[in-house]
CSV table of C-alpha atoms and ligand atoms in Angstrom, one decimal:
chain,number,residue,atom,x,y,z
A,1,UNK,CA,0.0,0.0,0.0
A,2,UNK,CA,1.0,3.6,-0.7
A,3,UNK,CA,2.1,5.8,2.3
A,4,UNK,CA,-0.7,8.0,1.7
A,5,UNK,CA,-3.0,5.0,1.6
A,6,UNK,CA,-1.8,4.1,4.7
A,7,UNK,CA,-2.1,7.6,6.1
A,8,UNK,CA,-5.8,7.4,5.3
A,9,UNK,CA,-6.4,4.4,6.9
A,10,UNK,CA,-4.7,5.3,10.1
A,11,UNK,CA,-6.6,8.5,10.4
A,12,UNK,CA,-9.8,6.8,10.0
A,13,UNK,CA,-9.3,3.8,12.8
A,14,UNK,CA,-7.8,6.3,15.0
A,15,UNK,CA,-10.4,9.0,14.3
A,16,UNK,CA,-13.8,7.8,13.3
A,17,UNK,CA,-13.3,10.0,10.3
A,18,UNK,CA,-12.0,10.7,7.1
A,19,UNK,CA,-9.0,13.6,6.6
A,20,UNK,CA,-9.4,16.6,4.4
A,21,UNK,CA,-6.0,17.2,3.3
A,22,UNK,CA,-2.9,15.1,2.4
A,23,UNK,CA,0.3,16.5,2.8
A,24,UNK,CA,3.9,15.1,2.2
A,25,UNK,CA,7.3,16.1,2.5
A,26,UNK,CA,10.6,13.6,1.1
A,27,UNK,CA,13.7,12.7,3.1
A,28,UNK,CA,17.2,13.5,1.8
A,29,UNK,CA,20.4,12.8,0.6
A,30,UNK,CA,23.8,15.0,0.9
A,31,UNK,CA,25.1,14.7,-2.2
A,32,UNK,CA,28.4,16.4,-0.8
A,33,UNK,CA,29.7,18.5,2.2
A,34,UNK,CA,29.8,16.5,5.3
A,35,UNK,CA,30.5,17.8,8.9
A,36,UNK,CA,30.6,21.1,7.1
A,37,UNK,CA,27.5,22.1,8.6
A,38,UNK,CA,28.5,23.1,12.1
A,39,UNK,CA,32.1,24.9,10.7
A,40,UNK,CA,29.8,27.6,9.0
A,41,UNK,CA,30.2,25.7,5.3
A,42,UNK,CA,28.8,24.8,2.9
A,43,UNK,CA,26.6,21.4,1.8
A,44,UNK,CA,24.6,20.4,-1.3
A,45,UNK,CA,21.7,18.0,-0.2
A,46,UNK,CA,18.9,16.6,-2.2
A,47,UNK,CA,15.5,16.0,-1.7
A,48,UNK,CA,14.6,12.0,-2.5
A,49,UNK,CA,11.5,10.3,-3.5
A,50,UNK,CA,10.9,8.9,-0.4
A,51,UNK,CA,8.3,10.9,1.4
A,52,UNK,CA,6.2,10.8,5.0
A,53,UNK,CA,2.5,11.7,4.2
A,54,UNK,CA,0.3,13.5,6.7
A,55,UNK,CA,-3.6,13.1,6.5
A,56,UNK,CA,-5.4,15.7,8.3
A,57,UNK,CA,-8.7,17.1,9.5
A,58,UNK,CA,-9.0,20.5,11.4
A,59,UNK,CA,-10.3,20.5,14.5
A,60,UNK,CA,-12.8,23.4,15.8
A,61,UNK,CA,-11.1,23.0,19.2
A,62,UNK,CA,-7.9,23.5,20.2
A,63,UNK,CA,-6.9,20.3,20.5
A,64,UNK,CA,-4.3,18.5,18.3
A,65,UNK,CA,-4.2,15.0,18.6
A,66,UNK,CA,-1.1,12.8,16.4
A,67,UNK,CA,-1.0,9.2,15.2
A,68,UNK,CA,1.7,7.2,13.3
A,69,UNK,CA,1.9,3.7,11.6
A,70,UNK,CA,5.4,3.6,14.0
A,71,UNK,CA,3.6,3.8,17.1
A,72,UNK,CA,0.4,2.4,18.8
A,73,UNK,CA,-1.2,5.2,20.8
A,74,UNK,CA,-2.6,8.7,20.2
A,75,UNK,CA,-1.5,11.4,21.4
A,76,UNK,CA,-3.6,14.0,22.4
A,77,UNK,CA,-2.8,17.9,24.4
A,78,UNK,CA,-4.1,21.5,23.8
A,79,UNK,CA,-2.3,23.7,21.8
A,80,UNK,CA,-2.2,26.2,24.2
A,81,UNK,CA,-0.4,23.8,26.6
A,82,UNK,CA,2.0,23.2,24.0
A,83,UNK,CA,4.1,25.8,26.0
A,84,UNK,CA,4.2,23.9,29.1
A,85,UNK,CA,5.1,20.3,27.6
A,86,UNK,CA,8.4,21.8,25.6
A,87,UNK,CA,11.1,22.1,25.8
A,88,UNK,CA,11.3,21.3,30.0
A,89,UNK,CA,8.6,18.8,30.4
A,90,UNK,CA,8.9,17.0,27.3
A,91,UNK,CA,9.2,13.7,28.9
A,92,UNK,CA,5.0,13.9,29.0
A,93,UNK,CA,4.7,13.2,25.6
A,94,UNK,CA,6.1,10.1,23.6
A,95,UNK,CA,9.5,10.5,21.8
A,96,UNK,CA,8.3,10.2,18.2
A,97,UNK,CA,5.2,12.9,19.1
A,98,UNK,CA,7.9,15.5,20.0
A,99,UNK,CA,8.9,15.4,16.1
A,100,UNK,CA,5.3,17.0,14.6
A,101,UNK,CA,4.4,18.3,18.5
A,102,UNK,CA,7.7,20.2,18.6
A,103,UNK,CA,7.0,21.8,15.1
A,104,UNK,CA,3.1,22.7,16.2
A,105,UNK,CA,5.4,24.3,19.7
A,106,UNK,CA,8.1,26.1,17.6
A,107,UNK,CA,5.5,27.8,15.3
A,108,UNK,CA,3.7,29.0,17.7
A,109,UNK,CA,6.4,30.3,19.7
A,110,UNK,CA,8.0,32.1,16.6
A,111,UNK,CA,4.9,34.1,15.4
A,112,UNK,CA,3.1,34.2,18.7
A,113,UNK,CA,-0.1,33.0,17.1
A,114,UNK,CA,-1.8,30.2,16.9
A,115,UNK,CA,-5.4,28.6,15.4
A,116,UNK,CA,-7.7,25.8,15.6
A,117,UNK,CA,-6.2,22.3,16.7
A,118,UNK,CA,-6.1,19.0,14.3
A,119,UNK,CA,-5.9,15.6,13.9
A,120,UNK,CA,-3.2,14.3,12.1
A,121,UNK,CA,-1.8,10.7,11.0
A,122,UNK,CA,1.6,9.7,9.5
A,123,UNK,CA,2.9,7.1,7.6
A,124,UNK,CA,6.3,7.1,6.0
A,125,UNK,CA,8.3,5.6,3.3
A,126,UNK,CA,11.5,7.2,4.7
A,127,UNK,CA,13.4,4.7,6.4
A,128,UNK,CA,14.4,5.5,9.8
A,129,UNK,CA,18.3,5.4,10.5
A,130,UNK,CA,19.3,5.4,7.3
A,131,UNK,CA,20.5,8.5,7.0
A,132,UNK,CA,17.7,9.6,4.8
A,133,UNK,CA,16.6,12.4,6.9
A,134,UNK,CA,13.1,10.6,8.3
A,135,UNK,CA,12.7,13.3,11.2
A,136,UNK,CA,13.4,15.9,8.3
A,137,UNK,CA,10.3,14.6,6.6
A,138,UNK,CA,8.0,14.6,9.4
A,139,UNK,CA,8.9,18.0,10.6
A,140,UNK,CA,8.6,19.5,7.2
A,141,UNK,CA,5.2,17.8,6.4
A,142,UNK,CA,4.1,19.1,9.7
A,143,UNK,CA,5.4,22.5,9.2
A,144,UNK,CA,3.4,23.4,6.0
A,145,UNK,CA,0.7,21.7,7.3
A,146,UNK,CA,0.1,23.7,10.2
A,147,UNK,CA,1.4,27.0,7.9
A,148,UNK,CA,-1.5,26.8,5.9
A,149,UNK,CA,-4.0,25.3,8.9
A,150,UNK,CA,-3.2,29.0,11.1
A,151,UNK,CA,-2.3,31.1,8.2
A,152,UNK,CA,0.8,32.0,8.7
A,153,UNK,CA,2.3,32.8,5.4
A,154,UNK,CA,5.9,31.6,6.6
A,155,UNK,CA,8.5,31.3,3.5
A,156,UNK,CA,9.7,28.0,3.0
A,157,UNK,CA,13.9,28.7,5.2
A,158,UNK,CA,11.2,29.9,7.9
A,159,UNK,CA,9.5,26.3,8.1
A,160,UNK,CA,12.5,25.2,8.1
A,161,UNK,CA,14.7,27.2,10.8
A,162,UNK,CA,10.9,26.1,13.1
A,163,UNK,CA,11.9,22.4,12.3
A,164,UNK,CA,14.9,22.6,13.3
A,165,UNK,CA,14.1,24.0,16.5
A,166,UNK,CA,11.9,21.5,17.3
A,167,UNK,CA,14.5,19.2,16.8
A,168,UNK,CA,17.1,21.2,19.0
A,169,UNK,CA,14.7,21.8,21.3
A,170,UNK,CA,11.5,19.7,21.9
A,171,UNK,CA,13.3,16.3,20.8
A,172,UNK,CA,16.6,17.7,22.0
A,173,UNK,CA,19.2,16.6,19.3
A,174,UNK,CA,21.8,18.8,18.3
A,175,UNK,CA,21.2,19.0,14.3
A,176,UNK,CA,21.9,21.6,11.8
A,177,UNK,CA,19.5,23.0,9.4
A,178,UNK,CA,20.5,21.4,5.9
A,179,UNK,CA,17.9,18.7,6.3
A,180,UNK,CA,14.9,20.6,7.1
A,181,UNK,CA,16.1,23.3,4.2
A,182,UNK,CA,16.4,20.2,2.1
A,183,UNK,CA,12.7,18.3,2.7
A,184,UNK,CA,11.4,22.1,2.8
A,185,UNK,CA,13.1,23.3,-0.6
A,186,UNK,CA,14.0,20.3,-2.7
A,187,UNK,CA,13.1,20.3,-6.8
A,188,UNK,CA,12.8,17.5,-9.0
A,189,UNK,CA,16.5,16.6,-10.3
A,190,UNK,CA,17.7,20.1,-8.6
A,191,UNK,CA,20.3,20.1,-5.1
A,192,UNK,CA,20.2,22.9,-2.6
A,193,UNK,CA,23.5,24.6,-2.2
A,194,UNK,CA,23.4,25.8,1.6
A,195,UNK,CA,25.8,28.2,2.9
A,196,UNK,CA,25.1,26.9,6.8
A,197,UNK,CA,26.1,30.8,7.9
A,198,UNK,CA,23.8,32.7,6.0
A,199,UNK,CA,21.8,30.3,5.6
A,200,UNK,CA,21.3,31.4,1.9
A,201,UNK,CA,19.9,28.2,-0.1
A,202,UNK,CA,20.2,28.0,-4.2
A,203,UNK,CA,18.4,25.0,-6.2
A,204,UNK,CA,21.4,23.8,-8.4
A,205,UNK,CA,20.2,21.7,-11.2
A,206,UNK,CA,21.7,18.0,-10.6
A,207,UNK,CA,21.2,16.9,-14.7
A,208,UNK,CA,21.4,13.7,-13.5
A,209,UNK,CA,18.2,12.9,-15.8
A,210,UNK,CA,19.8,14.0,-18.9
A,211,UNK,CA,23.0,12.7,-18.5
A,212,UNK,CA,21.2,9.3,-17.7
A,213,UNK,CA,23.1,8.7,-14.1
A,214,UNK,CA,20.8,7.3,-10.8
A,215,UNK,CA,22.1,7.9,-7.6
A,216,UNK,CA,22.3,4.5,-5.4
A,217,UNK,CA,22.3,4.5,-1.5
A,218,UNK,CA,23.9,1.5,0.0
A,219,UNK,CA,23.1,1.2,3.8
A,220,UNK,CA,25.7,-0.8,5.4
A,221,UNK,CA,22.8,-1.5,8.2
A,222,UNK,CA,26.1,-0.8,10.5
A,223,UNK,CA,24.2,1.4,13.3
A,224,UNK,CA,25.9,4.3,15.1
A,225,UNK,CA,27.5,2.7,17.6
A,226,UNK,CA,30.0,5.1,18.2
A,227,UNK,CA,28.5,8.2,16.4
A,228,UNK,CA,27.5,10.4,19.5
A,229,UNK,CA,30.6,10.6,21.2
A,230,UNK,CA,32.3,10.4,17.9
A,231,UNK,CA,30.5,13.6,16.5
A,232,UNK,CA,30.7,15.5,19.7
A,233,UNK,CA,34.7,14.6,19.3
A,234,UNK,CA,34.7,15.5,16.0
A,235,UNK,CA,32.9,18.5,16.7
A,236,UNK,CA,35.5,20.0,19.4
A,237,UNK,CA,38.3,19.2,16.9
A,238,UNK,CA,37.0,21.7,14.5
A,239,UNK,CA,36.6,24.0,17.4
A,240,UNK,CA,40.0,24.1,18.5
A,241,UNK,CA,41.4,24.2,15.4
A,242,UNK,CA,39.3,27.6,14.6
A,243,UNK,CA,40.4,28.7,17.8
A,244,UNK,CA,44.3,28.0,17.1
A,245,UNK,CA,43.9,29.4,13.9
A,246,UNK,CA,42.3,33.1,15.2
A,247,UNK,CA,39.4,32.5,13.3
A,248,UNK,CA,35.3,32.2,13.9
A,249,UNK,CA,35.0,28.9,12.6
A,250,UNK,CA,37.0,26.4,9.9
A,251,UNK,CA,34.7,28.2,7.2
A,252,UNK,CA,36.9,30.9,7.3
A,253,UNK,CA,40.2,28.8,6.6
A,254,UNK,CA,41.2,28.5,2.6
A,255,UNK,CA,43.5,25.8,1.3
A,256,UNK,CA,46.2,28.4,0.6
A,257,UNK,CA,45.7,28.8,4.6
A,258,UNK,CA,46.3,25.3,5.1
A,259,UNK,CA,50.3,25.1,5.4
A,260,UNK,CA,50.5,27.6,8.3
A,261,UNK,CA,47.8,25.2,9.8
A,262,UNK,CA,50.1,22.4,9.3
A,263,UNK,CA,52.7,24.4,11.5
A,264,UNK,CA,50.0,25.7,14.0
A,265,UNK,CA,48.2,22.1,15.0
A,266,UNK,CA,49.0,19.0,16.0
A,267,UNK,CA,48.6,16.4,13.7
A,268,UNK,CA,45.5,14.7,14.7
A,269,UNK,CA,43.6,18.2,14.4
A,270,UNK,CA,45.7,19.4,11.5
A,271,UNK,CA,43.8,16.4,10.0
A,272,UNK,CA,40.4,17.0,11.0
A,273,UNK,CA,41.0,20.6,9.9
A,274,UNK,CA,42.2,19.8,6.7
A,275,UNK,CA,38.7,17.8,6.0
A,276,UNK,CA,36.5,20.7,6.9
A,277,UNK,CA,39.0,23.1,4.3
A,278,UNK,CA,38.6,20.9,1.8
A,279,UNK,CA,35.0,19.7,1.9
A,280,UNK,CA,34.0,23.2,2.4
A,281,UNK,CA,36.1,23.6,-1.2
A,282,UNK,CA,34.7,20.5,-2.8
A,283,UNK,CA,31.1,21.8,-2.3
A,284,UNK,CA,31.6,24.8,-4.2
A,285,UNK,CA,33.7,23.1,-6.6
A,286,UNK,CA,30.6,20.5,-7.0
A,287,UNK,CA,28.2,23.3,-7.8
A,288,UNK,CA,30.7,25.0,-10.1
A,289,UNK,CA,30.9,21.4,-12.5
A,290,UNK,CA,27.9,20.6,-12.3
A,291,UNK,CA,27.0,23.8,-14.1
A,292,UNK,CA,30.2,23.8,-16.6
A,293,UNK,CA,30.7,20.4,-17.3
A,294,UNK,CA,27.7,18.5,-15.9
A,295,UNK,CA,27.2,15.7,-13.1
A,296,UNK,CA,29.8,13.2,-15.1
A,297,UNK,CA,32.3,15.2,-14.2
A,298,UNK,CA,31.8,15.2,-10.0
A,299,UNK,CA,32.9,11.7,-9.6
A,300,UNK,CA,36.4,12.2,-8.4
A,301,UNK,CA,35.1,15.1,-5.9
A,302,UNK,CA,32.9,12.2,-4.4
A,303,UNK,CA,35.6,9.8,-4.3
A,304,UNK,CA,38.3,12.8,-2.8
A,305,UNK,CA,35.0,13.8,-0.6
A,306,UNK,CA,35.4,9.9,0.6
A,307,UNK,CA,39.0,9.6,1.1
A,308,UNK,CA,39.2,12.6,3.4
A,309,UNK,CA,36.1,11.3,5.6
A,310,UNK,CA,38.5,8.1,5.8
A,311,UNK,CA,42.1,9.3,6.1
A,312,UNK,CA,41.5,12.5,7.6
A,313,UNK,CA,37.8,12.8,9.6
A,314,UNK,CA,38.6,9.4,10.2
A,315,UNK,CA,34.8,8.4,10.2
A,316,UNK,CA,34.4,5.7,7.9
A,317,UNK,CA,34.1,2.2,8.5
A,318,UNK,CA,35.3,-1.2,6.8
A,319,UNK,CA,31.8,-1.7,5.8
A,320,UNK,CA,31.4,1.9,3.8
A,321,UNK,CA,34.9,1.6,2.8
A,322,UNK,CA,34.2,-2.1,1.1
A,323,UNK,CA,30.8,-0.5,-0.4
A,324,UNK,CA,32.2,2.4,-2.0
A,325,UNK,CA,35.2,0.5,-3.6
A,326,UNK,CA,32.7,-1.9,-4.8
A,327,UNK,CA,30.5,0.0,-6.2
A,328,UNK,CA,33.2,1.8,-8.0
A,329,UNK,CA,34.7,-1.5,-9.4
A,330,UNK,CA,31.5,-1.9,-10.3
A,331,UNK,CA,31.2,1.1,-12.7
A,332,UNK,CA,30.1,3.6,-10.6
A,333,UNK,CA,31.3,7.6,-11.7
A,334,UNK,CA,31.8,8.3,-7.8
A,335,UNK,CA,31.3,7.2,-4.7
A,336,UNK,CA,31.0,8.1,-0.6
A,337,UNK,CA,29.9,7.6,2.3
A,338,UNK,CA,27.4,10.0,3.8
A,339,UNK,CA,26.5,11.2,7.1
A,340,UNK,CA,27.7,11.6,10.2
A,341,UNK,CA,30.0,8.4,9.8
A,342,UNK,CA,30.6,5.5,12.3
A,343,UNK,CA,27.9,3.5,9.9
A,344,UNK,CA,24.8,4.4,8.1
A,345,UNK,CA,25.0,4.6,4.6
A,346,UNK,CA,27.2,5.8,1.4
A,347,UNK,CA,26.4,6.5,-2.2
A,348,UNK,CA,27.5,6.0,-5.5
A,349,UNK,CA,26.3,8.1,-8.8
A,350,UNK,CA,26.1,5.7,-11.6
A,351,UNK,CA,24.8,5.2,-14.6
A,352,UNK,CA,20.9,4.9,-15.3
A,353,UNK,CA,20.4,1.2,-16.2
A,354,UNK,CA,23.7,-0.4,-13.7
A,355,UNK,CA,21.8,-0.2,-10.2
A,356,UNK,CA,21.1,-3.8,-9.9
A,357,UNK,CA,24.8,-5.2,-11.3
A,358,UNK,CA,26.0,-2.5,-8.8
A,359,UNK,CA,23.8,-3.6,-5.7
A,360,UNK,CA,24.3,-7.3,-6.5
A,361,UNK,CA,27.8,-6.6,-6.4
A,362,UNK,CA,27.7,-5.1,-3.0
A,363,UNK,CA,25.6,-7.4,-1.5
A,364,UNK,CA,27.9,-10.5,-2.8
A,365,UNK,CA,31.3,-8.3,-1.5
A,366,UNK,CA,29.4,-7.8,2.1
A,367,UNK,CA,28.5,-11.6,2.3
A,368,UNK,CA,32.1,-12.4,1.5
A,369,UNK,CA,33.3,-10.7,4.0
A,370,UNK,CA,30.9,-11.9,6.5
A,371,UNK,CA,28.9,-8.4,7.2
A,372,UNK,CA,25.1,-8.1,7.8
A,373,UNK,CA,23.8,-8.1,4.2
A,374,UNK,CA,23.5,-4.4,3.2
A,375,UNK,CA,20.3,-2.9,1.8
A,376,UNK,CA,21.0,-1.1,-1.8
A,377,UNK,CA,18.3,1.0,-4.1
A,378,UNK,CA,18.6,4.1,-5.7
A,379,UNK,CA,16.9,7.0,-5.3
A,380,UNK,CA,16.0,10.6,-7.6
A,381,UNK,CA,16.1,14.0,-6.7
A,382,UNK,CA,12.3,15.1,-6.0
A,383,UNK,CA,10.2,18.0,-4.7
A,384,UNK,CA,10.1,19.2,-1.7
A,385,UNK,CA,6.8,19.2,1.5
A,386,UNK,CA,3.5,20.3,-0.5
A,387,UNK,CA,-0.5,19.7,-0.3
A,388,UNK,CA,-1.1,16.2,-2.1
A,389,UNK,CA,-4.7,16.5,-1.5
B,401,LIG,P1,16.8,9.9,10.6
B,401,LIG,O1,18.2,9.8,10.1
B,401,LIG,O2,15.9,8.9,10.0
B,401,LIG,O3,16.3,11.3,10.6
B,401,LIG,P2,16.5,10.4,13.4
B,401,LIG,O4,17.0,9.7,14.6
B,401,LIG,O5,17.0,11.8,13.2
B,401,LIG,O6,16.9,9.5,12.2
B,401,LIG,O7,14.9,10.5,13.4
B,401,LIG,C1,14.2,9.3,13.6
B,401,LIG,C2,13.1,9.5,14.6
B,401,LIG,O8,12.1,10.4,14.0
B,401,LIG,C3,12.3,8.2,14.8
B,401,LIG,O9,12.9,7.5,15.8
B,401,LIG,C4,10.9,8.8,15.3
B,401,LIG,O10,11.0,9.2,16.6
B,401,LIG,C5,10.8,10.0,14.4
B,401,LIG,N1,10.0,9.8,13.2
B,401,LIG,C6,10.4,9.8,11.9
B,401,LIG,N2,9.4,9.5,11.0
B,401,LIG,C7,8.4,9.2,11.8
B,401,LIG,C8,7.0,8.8,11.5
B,401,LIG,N3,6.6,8.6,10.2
B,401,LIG,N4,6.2,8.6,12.5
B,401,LIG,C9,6.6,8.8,13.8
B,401,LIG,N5,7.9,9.2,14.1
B,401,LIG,C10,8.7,9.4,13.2
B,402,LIG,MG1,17.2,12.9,11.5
């Protein structure tokens, strides 16, 4: 069943009723730029055609009540108590509720107004943990959802910076923006190029339709065993080396700057430094082929993207190192893994037609070396949240 089929049939066991709208919003990829988020960089997601739908029915109370295919029970609070529950007491309400909750919260606290309540259902095609961005999706469905519901007439980087703050605040996990701006802004076969200090977004046409490529996720199913206290390591690298280096943060280093770096740091953050430089470089060098010489040519800034995640981030793991270089025996243009690291998933841009020698090449290259059998599709670049219905 569809996830908006699904969507409609949850509302209507948990409700009594049918909805009267159908919204969606997609998941993501980051096609390049990782860990550039928090240094001020830049990264250059996509939106995927994966999506979470939201059925809906406005209430003429002001209560909102939210149900998901994940989860058994209701939830059910005022809006106007919304301000009590987050962030301090948001132990009231269960975990997954604090996703589309938080967002109904952070709306209201940004324009001070509110409206009638709802009932809303979700169902999801975004796989959760994959690195696809699944809270993304929910937030950003709920965002425009509850935009047009109290009128609010918030641009789309507005929904977005209100998502995140539900994630920061009402969840309470430290993310960036770039996935919300992705789910929120994405166009079909387009990437948004985010400059994470301005917070400026630009749709960059990917051409990957044209040129005939696909782009093909391959989750190593390796969970983040490590990945908190590996990020919040990583994360205090970068910040001394912006320190050392007199500046506000690594966005403000250039390769050129690199060799008094080298003189500056010790090695290890030298290292992590020298990642966030060139990532930061390999983004905009990534937007700049892609417009003169079209996607065919990014495949060695993937690959570099990979190698400095690996030898310098030091982030990677045997099982993404062993899918990349498979894929790309296989024939892929580029590959990398994406993410925070520590597990999760990579990509591989390759050409329209190959995804199933690809993934069957992964899969027999993961069972020879004895790892959990991987899970390999591909995915296109697709529209961001909007009305379906
Ligand atoms: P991801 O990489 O998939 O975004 P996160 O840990 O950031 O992983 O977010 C996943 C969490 O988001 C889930 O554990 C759940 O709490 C919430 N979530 C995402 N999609 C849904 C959904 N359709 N219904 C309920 N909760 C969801
Ligand atoms: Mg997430």
């Amino acid at each position: 069943m569809t996830a908006a089929g699904e969507a409609v049939g949850l509302f209507e066991r948990s409700y009594g009723a049918e909805p009267t709208q159908l919204w969606s919003a997609p998941g993501r990829v980051n096609l390049i730029g990782e860990h550039t988020d928090y240094n001020d960089g830049f990264v250059l997601p996509f939106a995927i055609d994966f999506r979470t739908v939201l059925a809906l029915r406005p209430r003429s109370d002001g209560r909102i009540r939210v149900a998901s295919t994940f989860a058994d029970d209701v939830v059910d609070v005022e809006v106007n108590e919304l301000g009590d529950i987050f962030p301090g007491d948001r132990d009231r309400v269960a975990e997954w509720a604090r996703y589309p909750l938080g967002v109904v919260w952070a709306l209201a606290e940004l324009t001070g107004k509110t409206g009638h309540g709802a009932d809303l259902a979700f169902a999801s095609e975004v796989p959760v943990g994959a690195g696809l961005s699944s809270s993304a999706a929910i937030e950003a469905a709920t965002a425009t959802a509850i935009d047009a519901l109290w009128n609010l007439g918030l641009d789309r980087p507005t929904l977005a910076r209100a998502s995140r703050r539900a994630e920061n605040e009402a969840v309470g996990a430290p993310t960036g923006i770039m996935d919300q701006m992705a789910s929120l802004l994405g166009e079909a076969d387009s990437a948004i190029f985010l400059d994470c200090r301005s917070l400026d977004a630009e749709v960059v046409d990917l051409g990957f339709d044209g040129a005939g490529l696909e782009l093909l996720v391959m989750d190593t199913r390796v969970s983040h065993a490590h990945s908190t206290g590996g990020y919040g390591d990583r994360r205090a690298a970068c910040e001394r080396g912006a320190k050392a280096l007199g500046v506000r943060a690594l966005r403000d280093v250039t390769i050129a700057d690199l060799e008094r770096a080298r003189e500056l740091l010790d090695d290890e953050t030298f290292r992590r430094v020298r990642h966030i430089v060139t990532e930061n470089q390999r983004v905009i060098d990534t937007v700049d082929t892609l417009a003169m010489a079209g996607p065919r040519a990014i495949g060695p800034l993937l690959d570099a993207s990979h190698a400095s995640m690996r030898d310098d981030f030091e982030i990677s793991v045997p099982e993404l190192d062993l899918a990349v270089e498979t894929a790309r025996e296989a024939g892929a243009i580029g590959a990398r893994m994406t993410g925070g690291g520590f597990g999760g998933a990579a990509i591989a841009l390759i050409e329209r037609g190959t995804a199933d020698t690809v993934a069957r090449a992964v899969s027999r290259a993961f069972a020879d070396a004895g790892y959990v059998a991987p899970s390999v599709f591909p995915v296109t670049a697709a529209g961001g949240a909007r009305r379906d219905g």
